PDB file of C-alpha atoms in Angstrom:
ATOM      1  CA  MET A   1       0.000   0.000   0.000  1.00  0.00           C
ATOM      2  CA  ALA A   2       1.450   3.358  -1.045  1.00  0.00           C
ATOM      3  CA  TYR A   3       1.759   6.221   1.408  1.00  0.00           C
ATOM      4  CA  ALA A   4      -0.900   8.884   0.923  1.00  0.00           C
ATOM      5  CA  ASP A   5      -0.422  12.237   2.570  1.00  0.00           C
ATOM      6  CA  GLU A   6      -3.651  13.571   4.041  1.00  0.00           C
ATOM      7  CA  LEU A   7      -2.609  17.144   3.244  1.00  0.00           C
ATOM      8  CA  ASP A   8      -2.171  16.352  -0.464  1.00  0.00           C
ATOM      9  CA  ALA A   9      -5.720  15.034  -0.663  1.00  0.00           C
ATOM     10  CA  VAL A  10      -7.170  18.050   1.141  1.00  0.00           C
ATOM     11  CA  ILE A  11      -5.227  20.479  -1.062  1.00  0.00           C
ATOM     12  CA  ALA A  12      -6.513  18.649  -4.145  1.00  0.00           C
ATOM     13  CA  ALA A  13     -10.052  19.012  -2.789  1.00  0.00           C
ATOM     14  CA  GLU A  14      -9.462  22.748  -2.270  1.00  0.00           C
ATOM     15  CA  GLN A  15      -8.257  23.143  -5.849  1.00  0.00           C
ATOM     16  CA  GLY A  16     -11.265  21.203  -7.121  1.00  0.00           C
ATOM     17  CA  LEU A  17     -13.606  23.486  -5.198  1.00  0.00           C
ATOM     18  CA  ARG A  18     -11.820  26.553  -6.576  1.00  0.00           C
ATOM     19  CA  ARG A  19     -12.455  25.220 -10.056  1.00  0.00           C
ATOM     20  CA  ARG A  20     -16.120  24.480  -9.261  1.00  0.00           C
ATOM     21  CA  ILE A  21     -16.515  28.024  -7.907  1.00  0.00           C
ATOM     22  CA  ALA A  22     -15.044  29.442 -11.135  1.00  0.00           C
ATOM     23  CA  GLU A  23     -17.384  27.234 -13.183  1.00  0.00           C
ATOM     24  CA  ARG A  24     -20.386  28.330 -11.098  1.00  0.00           C
ATOM     25  CA  ILE A  25     -19.520  32.020 -11.519  1.00  0.00           C
ATOM     26  CA  ALA A  26     -19.078  31.515 -15.261  1.00  0.00           C
ATOM     27  CA  LEU A  27     -22.437  29.739 -15.450  1.00  0.00           C
ATOM     28  CA  GLU A  28     -24.140  32.546 -13.516  1.00  0.00           C
ATOM     29  CA  GLN A  29     -22.609  35.028 -15.968  1.00  0.00           C
ATOM     30  CA  GLY A  30     -24.092  33.138 -18.893  1.00  0.00           C
ATOM     31  CA  ALA A  31     -21.096  31.127 -20.082  1.00  0.00           C
ATOM     32  CA  SER A  32     -21.845  27.824 -21.761  1.00  0.00           C
ATOM     33  CA  GLY A  33     -19.804  25.809 -19.279  1.00  0.00           C
ATOM     34  CA  GLU A  34     -17.859  24.078 -22.021  1.00  0.00           C
ATOM     35  CA  GLY A  35     -14.143  24.370 -22.562  1.00  0.00           C
ATOM     36  CA  PRO A  36     -11.359  25.338 -20.215  1.00  0.00           C
ATOM     37  CA  LEU A  37     -11.731  28.116 -17.689  1.00  0.00           C
ATOM     38  CA  SER A  38     -10.187  31.440 -18.617  1.00  0.00           C
ATOM     39  CA  PRO A  39      -7.721  33.259 -16.386  1.00  0.00           C
ATOM     40  CA  GLN A  40     -10.456  35.852 -15.808  1.00  0.00           C
ATOM     41  CA  GLN A  41     -12.872  33.192 -14.565  1.00  0.00           C
ATOM     42  CA  LEU A  42     -10.262  31.793 -12.188  1.00  0.00           C
ATOM     43  CA  ALA A  43      -9.491  35.331 -10.987  1.00  0.00           C
ATOM     44  CA  ALA A  44     -13.211  35.876 -10.368  1.00  0.00           C
ATOM     45  CA  ALA A  45     -13.255  32.689  -8.283  1.00  0.00           C
ATOM     46  CA  ASP A  46     -10.243  33.860  -6.291  1.00  0.00           C
ATOM     47  CA  ALA A  47     -11.925  37.221  -5.678  1.00  0.00           C
ATOM     48  CA  ALA A  48     -15.154  35.531  -4.551  1.00  0.00           C
ATOM     49  CA  ILE A  49     -13.203  33.221  -2.221  1.00  0.00           C
ATOM     50  CA  GLU A  50     -11.326  36.162  -0.715  1.00  0.00           C
ATOM     51  CA  ASN A  51     -14.518  38.197  -0.333  1.00  0.00           C
ATOM     52  CA  TRP A  52     -16.293  35.243   1.312  1.00  0.00           C
ATOM     53  CA  ALA A  53     -13.426  34.786   3.759  1.00  0.00           C
ATOM     54  CA  GLU A  54     -13.616  38.462   4.715  1.00  0.00           C
ATOM     55  CA  GLU A  55     -17.380  39.020   4.721  1.00  0.00           C
ATOM     56  CA  GLY A  56     -19.272  35.800   4.082  1.00  0.00           C
ATOM     57  CA  GLU A  57     -19.969  34.668   7.614  1.00  0.00           C
ATOM     58  CA  GLU A  58     -21.001  38.128   8.783  1.00  0.00           C
ATOM     59  CA  GLU A  59     -23.440  38.448   5.899  1.00  0.00           C
ATOM     60  CA  LEU A  60     -25.054  35.125   6.744  1.00  0.00           C
ATOM     61  CA  ASP A  61     -26.055  35.993  10.305  1.00  0.00           C
ATOM     62  CA  PRO A  62     -28.988  38.298   9.449  1.00  0.00           C
ATOM     63  CA  GLN A  63     -30.044  35.890   6.725  1.00  0.00           C
ATOM     64  CA  ALA A  64     -29.840  32.788   8.885  1.00  0.00           C
ATOM     65  CA  PHE A  65     -33.166  31.419   7.715  1.00  0.00           C
ATOM     66  CA  ARG A  66     -32.567  31.924   4.013  1.00  0.00           C
ATOM     67  CA  PRO A  67     -31.066  29.035   2.082  1.00  0.00           C
ATOM     68  CA  LEU A  68     -27.606  29.542   0.652  1.00  0.00           C
ATOM     69  CA  THR A  69     -27.246  29.971  -3.089  1.00  0.00           C
ATOM     70  CA  PRO A  70     -25.303  27.277  -4.958  1.00  0.00           C
ATOM     71  CA  LEU A  71     -22.308  29.624  -5.133  1.00  0.00           C
ATOM     72  CA  GLN A  72     -22.503  30.345  -1.395  1.00  0.00           C
ATOM     73  CA  ASP A  73     -22.641  26.613  -0.705  1.00  0.00           C
ATOM     74  CA  LEU A  74     -19.421  26.129  -2.680  1.00  0.00           C
ATOM     75  CA  LEU A  75     -17.757  29.073  -0.966  1.00  0.00           C
ATOM     76  CA  ALA A  76     -18.703  27.763   2.487  1.00  0.00           C
ATOM     77  CA  GLU A  77     -17.415  24.310   1.563  1.00  0.00           C
ATOM     78  CA  HIS A  78     -14.170  25.855   0.281  1.00  0.00           C
ATOM     79  CA  ARG A  79     -13.747  27.772   3.562  1.00  0.00           C
ATOM     80  CA  ALA A  80     -14.186  24.544   5.523  1.00  0.00           C
ATOM     81  CA  VAL A  81     -11.547  22.779   3.412  1.00  0.00           C
ATOM     82  CA  CYS A  82      -9.134  25.709   3.872  1.00  0.00           C
ATOM     83  CA  ASP A  83      -9.711  25.522   7.622  1.00  0.00           C
ATOM     84  CA  ARG A  84      -8.898  21.809   7.458  1.00  0.00           C
ATOM     85  CA  ILE A  85      -5.642  22.555   5.606  1.00  0.00           C
ATOM     86  CA  LEU A  86      -4.676  25.044   8.322  1.00  0.00           C
ATOM     87  CA  ASP A  87      -5.501  22.493  11.031  1.00  0.00           C
ATOM     88  CA  ILE A  88      -3.323  19.841   9.394  1.00  0.00           C
ATOM     89  CA  ARG A  89      -0.414  22.280   9.016  1.00  0.00           C
ATOM     90  CA  ASP A  90      -0.776  23.441  12.629  1.00  0.00           C
ATOM     91  CA  ARG A  91      -0.696  19.850  13.879  1.00  0.00           C
ATOM     92  CA  ARG A  92       2.473  19.206  11.911  1.00  0.00           C
ATOM     93  CA  LEU A  93       4.180  22.257  13.344  1.00  0.00           C
ATOM     94  CA  GLY A  94       3.045  21.525  16.901  1.00  0.00           C
TER      95      GLY A  94
END
C-alpha cells in the first residue's frame, strides 16, 4: 500500500472546489460551461473566495433562515476545506 499524505488530498479538494466556484460564476454570468476556464474566470473565483473569507460569515447571520445559493454553498465548503488545511499544518508544526 502506497503512502498517501492527508494534506495532499485536502489540497486537491481545495483546488477542485476553486475550479467548481469558477465554473459556477461563469455559469451565472451566462457562459456555456464548455471548454477550459479562462484566467479571468479563475481570478473571479479567487476574488469571490477572498470576499467570502472576509465578509461571508457576517453576511449570513442576518439571513440565517434563508437558504444559501449554490455559489454560497461552494464558498462555504471551500472555507471549511481551507480551515482543514490550516488544522493539518498546525498539527504538523506543533
